Amino acid sequence: MYWFDDTGVGRCRVPASWQLLHRDAAGEWRPVEASTEYGTAKDRFNRVTFTPVTTTALRLQVRLHGDFSGGVLAWRVTSAQR
């Protein structure tokens, strides 16, 4: 995840926290089983590793800071086989 942050010129900041959810076979949203931290560093991709899932959809759940907005500059999902 590459977070957009325009500190000094705008109102967009990296989030306070985030997590990745997947839709299970019953259509319910479930957190992935992450084995690494969910990073929020600026100016680089924040990689999270998790137990592989089979799903039709992924969702970000994001907690922002106070009165600031947040934005995703880029998002990559790669296979564990890559």
mmCIF file of N, CA and C in Angstrom:
data_model
loop_
_atom_site.group_PDB
_atom_site.id
_atom_site.type_symbol
_atom_site.label_atom_id
_atom_site.label_comp_id
_atom_site.label_asym_id
_atom_site.label_seq_id
_atom_site.Cartn_x
_atom_site.Cartn_y
_atom_site.Cartn_z
ATOM 1 N N MET A 1 0.841 -1.152 0.000
ATOM 2 C CA MET A 1 0.000 0.000 0.000
ATOM 3 C C MET A 1 0.901 1.234 0.000
ATOM 4 N N TYR A 2 0.637 2.161 -0.880
ATOM 5 C CA TYR A 2 1.396 3.411 -0.944
ATOM 6 C C TYR A 2 0.417 4.526 -0.611
ATOM 7 N N TRP A 3 0.617 5.146 0.539
ATOM 8 C CA TRP A 3 -0.309 6.160 1.034
ATOM 9 C C TRP A 3 0.063 7.543 0.528
ATOM 10 N N PHE A 4 -0.962 8.309 0.137
ATOM 11 C CA PHE A 4 -0.775 9.694 -0.281
ATOM 12 C C PHE A 4 -0.745 10.576 0.956
ATOM 13 N N ASP A 5 0.186 11.511 1.009
ATOM 14 C CA ASP A 5 0.310 12.442 2.141
ATOM 15 C C ASP A 5 0.810 13.774 1.596
ATOM 16 N N ASP A 6 0.044 14.825 1.803
ATOM 17 C CA ASP A 6 0.447 16.151 1.313
ATOM 18 C C ASP A 6 0.703 17.130 2.455
ATOM 19 N N THR A 7 1.320 16.643 3.516
ATOM 20 C CA THR A 7 1.654 17.474 4.667
ATOM 21 C C THR A 7 2.342 18.756 4.213
ATOM 22 N N GLY A 8 1.896 19.879 4.763
ATOM 23 C CA GLY A 8 2.482 21.175 4.435
ATOM 24 C C GLY A 8 1.731 21.932 3.364
ATOM 25 N N VAL A 9 0.953 21.232 2.543
ATOM 26 C CA VAL A 9 0.215 21.914 1.478
ATOM 27 C C VAL A 9 -1.263 21.523 1.436
ATOM 28 N N GLY A 10 -1.644 20.481 2.114
ATOM 29 C CA GLY A 10 -3.037 20.021 2.036
ATOM 30 C C GLY A 10 -3.497 19.341 3.308
ATOM 31 N N ARG A 11 -4.617 18.661 3.204
ATOM 32 C CA ARG A 11 -5.270 18.043 4.368
ATOM 33 C C ARG A 11 -5.337 16.521 4.245
ATOM 34 N N CYS A 12 -4.388 15.919 3.559
ATOM 35 C CA CYS A 12 -4.371 14.472 3.384
ATOM 36 C C CYS A 12 -3.153 13.891 4.094
ATOM 37 N N ARG A 13 -3.372 12.889 4.941
ATOM 38 C CA ARG A 13 -2.289 12.283 5.725
ATOM 39 C C ARG A 13 -2.340 10.766 5.617
ATOM 40 N N VAL A 14 -1.232 10.126 5.956
ATOM 41 C CA VAL A 14 -1.270 8.666 6.055
ATOM 42 C C VAL A 14 -2.261 8.321 7.168
ATOM 43 N N PRO A 15 -2.853 7.140 7.135
ATOM 44 C CA PRO A 15 -3.849 6.794 8.153
ATOM 45 C C PRO A 15 -3.217 6.486 9.512
ATOM 46 N N ALA A 16 -4.060 6.519 10.526
ATOM 47 C CA ALA A 16 -3.629 6.097 11.859
ATOM 48 C C ALA A 16 -3.381 4.590 11.861
ATOM 49 N N SER A 17 -4.236 3.857 11.163
ATOM 50 C CA SER A 17 -4.089 2.403 11.037
ATOM 51 C C SER A 17 -4.947 1.915 9.883
ATOM 52 N N TRP A 18 -4.691 0.683 9.489
ATOM 53 C CA TRP A 18 -5.487 0.062 8.438
ATOM 54 C C TRP A 18 -5.362 -1.447 8.539
ATOM 55 N N GLN A 19 -6.280 -2.139 7.866
ATOM 56 C CA GLN A 19 -6.168 -3.587 7.753
ATOM 57 C C GLN A 19 -6.862 -4.030 6.484
ATOM 58 N N LEU A 20 -6.507 -5.224 6.044
ATOM 59 C CA LEU A 20 -7.044 -5.802 4.819
ATOM 60 C C LEU A 20 -8.072 -6.864 5.170
ATOM 61 N N LEU A 21 -9.220 -6.810 4.496
ATOM 62 C CA LEU A 21 -10.293 -7.780 4.686
ATOM 63 C C LEU A 21 -10.515 -8.537 3.381
ATOM 64 N N HIS A 22 -11.001 -9.752 3.485
ATOM 65 C CA HIS A 22 -11.381 -10.531 2.304
ATOM 66 C C HIS A 22 -12.814 -11.005 2.477
ATOM 67 N N ARG A 23 -13.502 -11.203 1.350
ATOM 68 C CA ARG A 23 -14.876 -11.702 1.412
ATOM 69 C C ARG A 23 -14.833 -13.223 1.376
ATOM 70 N N ASP A 24 -15.444 -13.857 2.391
ATOM 71 C CA ASP A 24 -15.430 -15.323 2.456
ATOM 72 C C ASP A 24 -16.540 -15.924 1.587
ATOM 73 N N ALA A 25 -16.627 -17.239 1.556
ATOM 74 C CA ALA A 25 -17.597 -17.940 0.707
ATOM 75 C C ALA A 25 -19.043 -17.582 1.038
ATOM 76 N N ALA A 26 -19.296 -17.177 2.291
ATOM 77 C CA ALA A 26 -20.653 -16.797 2.702
ATOM 78 C C ALA A 26 -20.941 -15.329 2.416
ATOM 79 N N GLY A 27 -19.955 -14.606 1.870
ATOM 80 C CA GLY A 27 -20.156 -13.193 1.557
ATOM 81 C C GLY A 27 -19.830 -12.251 2.703
ATOM 82 N N GLU A 28 -19.275 -12.779 3.785
ATOM 83 C CA GLU A 28 -18.928 -11.966 4.951
ATOM 84 C C GLU A 28 -17.499 -11.427 4.811
ATOM 85 N N TRP A 29 -17.273 -10.213 5.312
ATOM 86 C CA TRP A 29 -15.934 -9.626 5.304
ATOM 87 C C TRP A 29 -15.168 -10.082 6.536
ATOM 88 N N ARG A 30 -13.981 -10.644 6.315
ATOM 89 C CA ARG A 30 -13.130 -11.170 7.386
ATOM 90 C C ARG A 30 -11.720 -10.599 7.246
ATOM 91 N N PRO A 31 -11.073 -10.264 8.356
ATOM 92 C CA PRO A 31 -9.671 -9.818 8.273
ATOM 93 C C PRO A 31 -8.778 -10.949 7.782
ATOM 94 N N VAL A 32 -7.781 -10.616 6.975
ATOM 95 C CA VAL A 32 -6.781 -11.615 6.609
ATOM 96 C C VAL A 32 -5.929 -11.883 7.835
ATOM 97 N N GLU A 33 -5.257 -13.032 7.857
ATOM 98 C CA GLU A 33 -4.363 -13.375 8.961
ATOM 99 C C GLU A 33 -2.974 -12.828 8.630
ATOM 100 N N ALA A 34 -2.726 -11.598 9.055
ATOM 101 C CA ALA A 34 -1.468 -10.919 8.743
ATOM 102 C C ALA A 34 -0.330 -11.482 9.591
ATOM 103 N N SER A 35 0.820 -11.663 8.961
ATOM 104 C CA SER A 35 2.007 -12.123 9.690
ATOM 105 C C SER A 35 3.043 -11.006 9.820
ATOM 106 N N THR A 36 2.715 -9.844 9.262
ATOM 107 C CA THR A 36 3.565 -8.659 9.396
ATOM 108 C C THR A 36 2.691 -7.473 9.782
ATOM 109 N N GLU A 37 3.352 -6.399 10.194
ATOM 110 C CA GLU A 37 2.626 -5.184 10.601
ATOM 111 C C GLU A 37 2.033 -4.468 9.388
ATOM 112 N N TYR A 38 0.968 -3.710 9.624
ATOM 113 C CA TYR A 38 0.367 -2.842 8.616
ATOM 114 C C TYR A 38 1.057 -1.479 8.713
ATOM 115 N N GLY A 39 1.991 -1.205 7.823
ATOM 116 C CA GLY A 39 2.760 0.024 7.880
ATOM 117 C C GLY A 39 2.023 1.234 7.333
ATOM 118 N N THR A 40 2.457 2.410 7.789
ATOM 119 C CA THR A 40 1.896 3.673 7.303
ATOM 120 C C THR A 40 3.002 4.661 6.943
ATOM 121 N N ALA A 41 4.154 4.157 6.535
ATOM 122 C CA ALA A 41 5.278 5.025 6.183
ATOM 123 C C ALA A 41 4.975 5.806 4.908
ATOM 124 N N LYS A 42 5.491 7.030 4.845
ATOM 125 C CA LYS A 42 5.343 7.873 3.660
ATOM 126 C C LYS A 42 6.444 7.547 2.651
ATOM 127 N N ASP A 43 6.160 7.858 1.392
ATOM 128 C CA ASP A 43 7.137 7.804 0.305
ATOM 129 C C ASP A 43 7.700 6.415 0.019
ATOM 130 N N ARG A 44 6.916 5.387 0.283
ATOM 131 C CA ARG A 44 7.323 4.025 -0.072
ATOM 132 C C ARG A 44 6.126 3.090 0.068
ATOM 133 N N PHE A 45 6.234 1.920 -0.559
ATOM 134 C CA PHE A 45 5.191 0.915 -0.380
ATOM 135 C C PHE A 45 5.292 0.320 1.019
ATOM 136 N N ASN A 46 4.150 0.108 1.644
ATOM 137 C CA ASN A 46 4.047 -0.546 2.947
ATOM 138 C C ASN A 46 3.505 -1.945 2.689
ATOM 139 N N ARG A 47 4.366 -2.927 2.824
ATOM 140 C CA ARG A 47 4.006 -4.308 2.498
ATOM 141 C C ARG A 47 3.472 -5.031 3.724
ATOM 142 N N VAL A 48 2.406 -5.787 3.527
ATOM 143 C CA VAL A 48 1.884 -6.656 4.578
ATOM 144 C C VAL A 48 1.811 -8.069 3.996
ATOM 145 N N THR A 49 2.291 -9.033 4.764
ATOM 146 C CA THR A 49 2.255 -10.433 4.359
ATOM 147 C C THR A 49 1.158 -11.121 5.167
ATOM 148 N N PHE A 50 0.383 -11.973 4.498
ATOM 149 C CA PHE A 50 -0.713 -12.651 5.191
ATOM 150 C C PHE A 50 -0.893 -14.054 4.639
ATOM 151 N N THR A 51 -1.582 -14.882 5.418
ATOM 152 C CA THR A 51 -1.912 -16.238 4.999
ATOM 153 C C THR A 51 -2.749 -16.158 3.724
ATOM 154 N N PRO A 52 -2.391 -16.905 2.673
ATOM 155 C CA PRO A 52 -3.152 -16.835 1.414
ATOM 156 C C PRO A 52 -4.639 -17.123 1.619
ATOM 157 N N VAL A 53 -5.445 -16.436 0.840
ATOM 158 C CA VAL A 53 -6.901 -16.623 0.859
ATOM 159 C C VAL A 53 -7.389 -16.804 -0.572
ATOM 160 N N THR A 54 -8.517 -17.475 -0.709
ATOM 161 C CA THR A 54 -9.225 -17.534 -1.981
ATOM 162 C C THR A 54 -10.462 -16.675 -1.806
ATOM 163 N N THR A 55 -10.587 -15.647 -2.648
ATOM 164 C CA THR A 55 -11.668 -14.687 -2.472
ATOM 165 C C THR A 55 -12.050 -14.055 -3.799
ATOM 166 N N THR A 56 -13.187 -13.404 -3.811
ATOM 167 C CA THR A 56 -13.611 -12.650 -4.985
ATOM 168 C C THR A 56 -13.425 -11.155 -4.779
ATOM 169 N N ALA A 57 -13.060 -10.741 -3.557
ATOM 170 C CA ALA A 57 -12.918 -9.312 -3.286
ATOM 171 C C ALA A 57 -12.039 -9.058 -2.066
ATOM 172 N N LEU A 58 -11.343 -7.936 -2.103
ATOM 173 C CA LEU A 58 -10.556 -7.441 -0.972
ATOM 174 C C LEU A 58 -11.064 -6.052 -0.612
ATOM 175 N N ARG A 59 -10.931 -5.700 0.656
ATOM 176 C CA ARG A 59 -11.395 -4.390 1.139
ATOM 177 C C ARG A 59 -10.378 -3.837 2.115
ATOM 178 N N LEU A 60 -10.164 -2.525 2.043
ATOM 179 C CA LEU A 60 -9.342 -1.834 3.036
ATOM 180 C C LEU A 60 -10.249 -1.276 4.119
ATOM 181 N N GLN A 61 -9.853 -1.451 5.350
ATOM 182 C CA GLN A 61 -10.534 -0.820 6.482
ATOM 183 C C GLN A 61 -9.514 0.142 7.074
ATOM 184 N N VAL A 62 -9.822 1.435 7.029
ATOM 185 C CA VAL A 62 -8.851 2.478 7.350
ATOM 186 C C VAL A 62 -9.373 3.370 8.472
ATOM 187 N N ARG A 63 -8.512 3.676 9.440
ATOM 188 C CA ARG A 63 -8.837 4.646 10.493
ATOM 189 C C ARG A 63 -7.971 5.879 10.246
ATOM 190 N N LEU A 64 -8.634 7.025 10.002
ATOM 191 C CA LEU A 64 -7.932 8.265 9.690
ATOM 192 C C LEU A 64 -7.598 9.045 10.952
ATOM 193 N N HIS A 65 -6.757 10.064 10.794
ATOM 194 C CA HIS A 65 -6.405 10.976 11.888
ATOM 195 C C HIS A 65 -7.385 12.144 11.921
ATOM 196 N N GLY A 66 -8.054 12.354 13.045
ATOM 197 C CA GLY A 66 -8.893 13.526 13.294
ATOM 198 C C GLY A 66 -9.604 14.104 12.093
ATOM 199 N N ASP A 67 -9.280 15.357 11.777
ATOM 200 C CA ASP A 67 -9.949 16.088 10.704
ATOM 201 C C ASP A 67 -9.246 15.962 9.358
ATOM 202 N N PHE A 68 -8.369 15.001 9.217
ATOM 203 C CA PHE A 68 -7.633 14.839 7.968
ATOM 204 C C PHE A 68 -8.267 13.757 7.094
ATOM 205 N N SER A 69 -8.066 13.906 5.802
ATOM 206 C CA SER A 69 -8.478 12.897 4.845
ATOM 207 C C SER A 69 -7.318 11.929 4.630
ATOM 208 N N GLY A 70 -7.559 10.856 3.931
ATOM 209 C CA GLY A 70 -6.519 9.894 3.592
ATOM 210 C C GLY A 70 -6.669 9.476 2.148
ATOM 211 N N GLY A 71 -5.600 9.003 1.568
ATOM 212 C CA GLY A 71 -5.685 8.588 0.179
ATOM 213 C C GLY A 71 -4.687 7.506 -0.161
ATOM 214 N N VAL A 72 -5.094 6.641 -1.064
ATOM 215 C CA VAL A 72 -4.230 5.586 -1.568
ATOM 216 C C VAL A 72 -3.625 6.082 -2.881
ATOM 217 N N LEU A 73 -2.313 6.163 -2.939
ATOM 218 C CA LEU A 73 -1.641 6.536 -4.170
ATOM 219 C C LEU A 73 -1.515 5.324 -5.089
ATOM 220 N N ALA A 74 -1.202 4.157 -4.508
ATOM 221 C CA ALA A 74 -1.098 2.915 -5.290
ATOM 222 C C ALA A 74 -1.351 1.727 -4.369
ATOM 223 N N TRP A 75 -1.878 0.658 -4.960
ATOM 224 C CA TRP A 75 -2.179 -0.554 -4.223
ATOM 225 C C TRP A 75 -1.809 -1.729 -5.122
ATOM 226 N N ARG A 76 -0.978 -2.622 -4.610
ATOM 227 C CA ARG A 76 -0.585 -3.817 -5.356
ATOM 228 C C ARG A 76 -0.940 -5.052 -4.540
ATOM 229 N N VAL A 77 -1.500 -6.031 -5.204
ATOM 230 C CA VAL A 77 -1.762 -7.330 -4.579
ATOM 231 C C VAL A 77 -1.030 -8.356 -5.434
ATOM 232 N N THR A 78 -0.142 -9.118 -4.803
ATOM 233 C CA THR A 78 0.619 -10.118 -5.542
ATOM 234 C C THR A 78 0.416 -11.491 -4.926
ATOM 235 N N SER A 79 0.638 -12.489 -5.717
ATOM 236 C CA SER A 79 0.491 -13.873 -5.279
ATOM 237 C C SER A 79 1.692 -14.298 -4.441
ATOM 238 N N ALA A 80 1.459 -15.196 -3.526
ATOM 239 C CA ALA A 80 2.551 -15.744 -2.723
ATOM 240 C C ALA A 80 3.508 -16.535 -3.604
ATOM 241 N N GLN A 81 3.053 -16.958 -4.758
ATOM 242 C CA GLN A 81 3.880 -17.744 -5.670
ATOM 243 C C GLN A 81 4.787 -16.874 -6.511
ATOM 244 N N ARG A 82 4.642 -15.585 -6.409
ATOM 245 C CA ARG A 82 5.409 -14.656 -7.216
ATOM 246 C C ARG A 82 6.832 -14.569 -6.769
#
